[in-house]
Structure formats: C-alpha cells, structure tokens
Amino acid sequence: MTKGTYWLEHAWLGTYVEPGVTVEVADGRIAAVRTGTPTPPPGAEVLRGLTLPGLANAHSHAFHRALRGTVQVGSGTFWTWREVMYSVADRLTPETYQALARAVYAEMALAGITCVGEFHYVHHAPGGTPYADPNAMGEALIAAAAEAGIRITLLDTCYLSAGFGEPPTAHQQRFSDGSAEAWAERCAVLKERDHARIGAAIHSVRAVPAGQLATVARWAEERRAPLHVHLSEQTAENDACLAAHGRTPTRLLADHGVLGPRTTGVHNTHLTDEDITLLGDSGTGTCMCPTTERDLADGIGPAVALQRAGSPLSLGSDSHAVVDVLEEARAMELNERLRTRTRGHWTAAALLRAATADGHAALGWDDAGAIEPGALADLTTIALDSVRTAGTLPRLGAETAVFAASAADVRHTVVGGRHVVRDGVHTLVPHVPQALAAAVEALRG
Ligand SMILES: [Zn+2]
C-alpha cells in the first residue's frame, strides 16, 4: 500500500514521543500527521509499539556480510582482515552478488533500515575486464534493494591505486576504471529510480591519486550528489599520506575541493585538531561505524569534537559484523563513556537523529527521516513488550530505542507506505536466514 492510513500507538516526533498518532499516506509520502487520536481510525493499519522514522544505514559493503563469524580467530589487524575480505571479493559475480545483497538488504529491512548507502567498488570482472554492461555490478545492487523493499544510494566508488604511486594489486584490478575520467563516464550512465539515487565515492586518499580527486568531486558537485570517502580509518594511511604529500588526508581532500556539505567522511578516526576544524567549517559530515571500528581494532574517532565543530553525524554498519543501527547509535555514546569515564555525550534523541534524518541527508534523501507531512512514508516500529523493552516507559521511547532495544525488536518496517516487514516477518523475501546462508555458501564455491 503506497496510500492509506497508519495508526501509531507511540510515535517519536523528533524530540518527544506522542501517543496515538494517525499518519495518512499518499503516493508513498506522508500526507498528514494527526495527534490526539487515542484509538485507531477504522481501516487503519495498526503499528503497536514505538514508531520511529525509518533508519538510515549510511555505510555498507554488502559482500562483507559473507565474512560474519569467520574472521574472529587468531590475532591480526585491519590489514590482515582485508586479505580475507579480498578473497570474497574475488569470487563475486553479478548473479551471486545480487543474491547476497538481496538477502543482506532483507536483513537490514528486518533491522528497521529503510535506506542503505552502498559504498560500491567491485565494478569489473576479475582482472579488471568490464562486463558487457559495465555497470552490471551496480545494477545488481540496485535490483537487490528493490527486491528487499528498501531504498539505496549507490555510492559508486572510484578506486584506482593500491597506495600512493602504486598500481592496483591483482585483487584490486576489478575495482579500477583506470582513471577518474573513465570512472565518471561509466557512472554517468547509471539512472536514478524511485527507490535508488546515485552518489559518488572516493575509496580513500590511498586509492585515488591526488591529481584525480577533483574529477570525482566535480562529478558529484555537478549532480548535487552525495560524495563519500573513507578517511583516516588507519594511522598507516595518515603516515603514508604525510610521506607522499606532506599533509594529512583531510588537508589533501580540502586542497582538492572534496570537502563540503554534501561530502561525508567515513570513520574519521585518527584526526588532528586542524582536520577536525577543516571538516567542521566545511560542513562535511562524519559517518561513524562503531561496531566495525571495534571489530577491526581501528580506534575511537572524535565524534563529539567533530559534531561540535559542525560535522553532522550519521551511522553505518560497514562490514556487517553486526547489522543493527540502534547498536551503532548506542555504541557511539558508549565508546565516549569508556574513553572519557563520563556519561551523557549525546541525548537519545540526538543519537536517533544521526540514525534517521541526518543519515538520510548524508545519502541524498533530505526528504526522509522524519514523521511529518511531505516526508517519504518510511517508518520503523520497535516493540515495547519484548524481553528487552518490557517495563520501559513509552514516553521515554527514544531512550528505550537506543539503550534497551536491538534490531531483534523491530516489529514493522514501512518503506514509501509499503509494509516491508510485518510483525517481524519480511513480506517480500521469504526465509531470510536461509537466503543469507545460501548466498554465502555459493561464494564459498
Ligand atoms: Zn567501508
């Protein structure tokens, strides 16, 4: 149903929880929001629990889901983990990637995620040969999101080099278009759809030579499209950038016109004070991925300082060690508590804002992430009667959502007025666990 009436037992309206809210939907958008409706109007779809705007997962690499639970034994670093990740990337085809992404995006829908930012760089066949359709892999991801009933921003990623002045490795050849110009030409063919918007990404300052950064930035600027970049996730990247260019990755991006309000730095973990000022003053966003950052032993980024400097925050599940945006929001606050030994760096409402409105804005969906007239009718309902949430106070629903609930408590997910998850069951993808298992098994070969 892309039109009709929903009745929300409790609704988070941005700063507070309102009981008994009726939402009218027309053409996939919220046409009216009526408070003071203690009982459901006749014919309304009833959403029991606490309804939030749909959650945005601002940073995803869908294929990393195939690694879950398989890369935890033994010691190592981000760089040893990356070798295992590349071995999965080697085996992807448009068909196997679509099947895996469909299942991963269905898992996201079950976790209340209504929009994903897919940071996509596996473009070509192994060895770097283009497919007959050079965008076959990106199209597979867009189709997978449609099959799973969620929105996608395909952040088509420019990835040209292994490091400063180094050609791509054998694994990385399928990521590379050869030049930023060739990347731009390929991406220009991608079409937006009702459920899909197109953005750009610079994989990192390691992967795009400094002289080609502006080409990607200009492509995004001309389209007013979001532009994402992995930034200072690892100190080794900072050291190599300083050695090659005599400046930090953030300064390098600033000097080549990459920063700005439609740009999002992903991770932003190891920054100088000047970096933080550059990001804040330019309005560049920060996407924190706390469950991945802790899984990969990256470190804790300065999210409080970044936000204070003017960098809006969003959240992503990145490697999908966990797919739970509520956990990402909680982890951002809890990381700060561990680091500072003080509590209360963000309110629950501020954390939910990162998970909803600001996450959508980072993905180019400024018209999503709020329960208000004119917004896309994307809703996520959290159960307030599960073993985790029972006994909490509905009027403190934001606290419950962030600090008590998990993805397992998502009862309904509505995207554009369409009920994609009803009572915890995906309405479009049957047997999501089996779909995930089969798609991962197919990649094991
Ligand atoms: Zn990433």
PDB file of N, CA and C and ligand atoms in Angstrom, residues 59 61 64 119 230 233 266-267 318, ligand 1:
ATOM      1  N   HIS A  59      26.524   3.521   5.622  1.00  0.00           N
ATOM      2  CA  HIS A  59      27.773   2.969   5.058  1.00  0.00           C
ATOM      3  C   HIS A  59      27.719   1.444   5.058  1.00  0.00           C
ATOM      4  N   HIS A  61      29.121  -2.219   2.843  1.00  0.00           N
ATOM      5  CA  HIS A  61      29.715  -3.016   1.763  1.00  0.00           C
ATOM      6  C   HIS A  61      28.995  -4.368   1.860  1.00  0.00           C
ATOM      7  N   HIS A  64      30.683  -7.871   2.481  1.00  0.00           N
ATOM      8  CA  HIS A  64      31.393  -8.186   3.719  1.00  0.00           C
ATOM      9  C   HIS A  64      30.559  -9.089   4.636  1.00  0.00           C
ATOM     10  N   PHE A 119      28.523   1.597  -0.524  1.00  0.00           N
ATOM     11  CA  PHE A 119      29.829   2.108  -0.949  1.00  0.00           C
ATOM     12  C   PHE A 119      30.440   1.014  -1.823  1.00  0.00           C
ATOM     13  N   HIS A 230      36.283   7.123   2.575  1.00  0.00           N
ATOM     14  CA  HIS A 230      36.907   6.566   3.784  1.00  0.00           C
ATOM     15  C   HIS A 230      38.043   7.511   4.187  1.00  0.00           C
ATOM     16  N   GLU A 233      40.899   6.035   8.645  1.00  0.00           N
ATOM     17  CA  GLU A 233      40.466   4.908   9.475  1.00  0.00           C
ATOM     18  C   GLU A 233      41.680   4.291  10.174  1.00  0.00           C
ATOM     19  N   VAL A 266      33.953   8.874   6.073  1.00  0.00           N
ATOM     20  CA  VAL A 266      33.555   7.653   6.782  1.00  0.00           C
ATOM     21  C   VAL A 266      34.686   7.258   7.731  1.00  0.00           C
ATOM     22  N   HIS A 267      34.364   7.063   8.973  1.00  0.00           N
ATOM     23  CA  HIS A 267      35.245   6.717  10.093  1.00  0.00           C
ATOM     24  C   HIS A 267      35.841   7.988  10.732  1.00  0.00           C
ATOM     25  N   ASP A 318      28.725  -0.841   7.840  1.00  0.00           N
ATOM     26  CA  ASP A 318      30.015  -1.044   7.172  1.00  0.00           C
ATOM     27  C   ASP A 318      30.280  -2.519   6.834  1.00  0.00           C
TER      28      ASP A 318
HETATM   29 ZN    ZN B   1      33.865   0.991   4.448  1.00  0.00          ZN
END
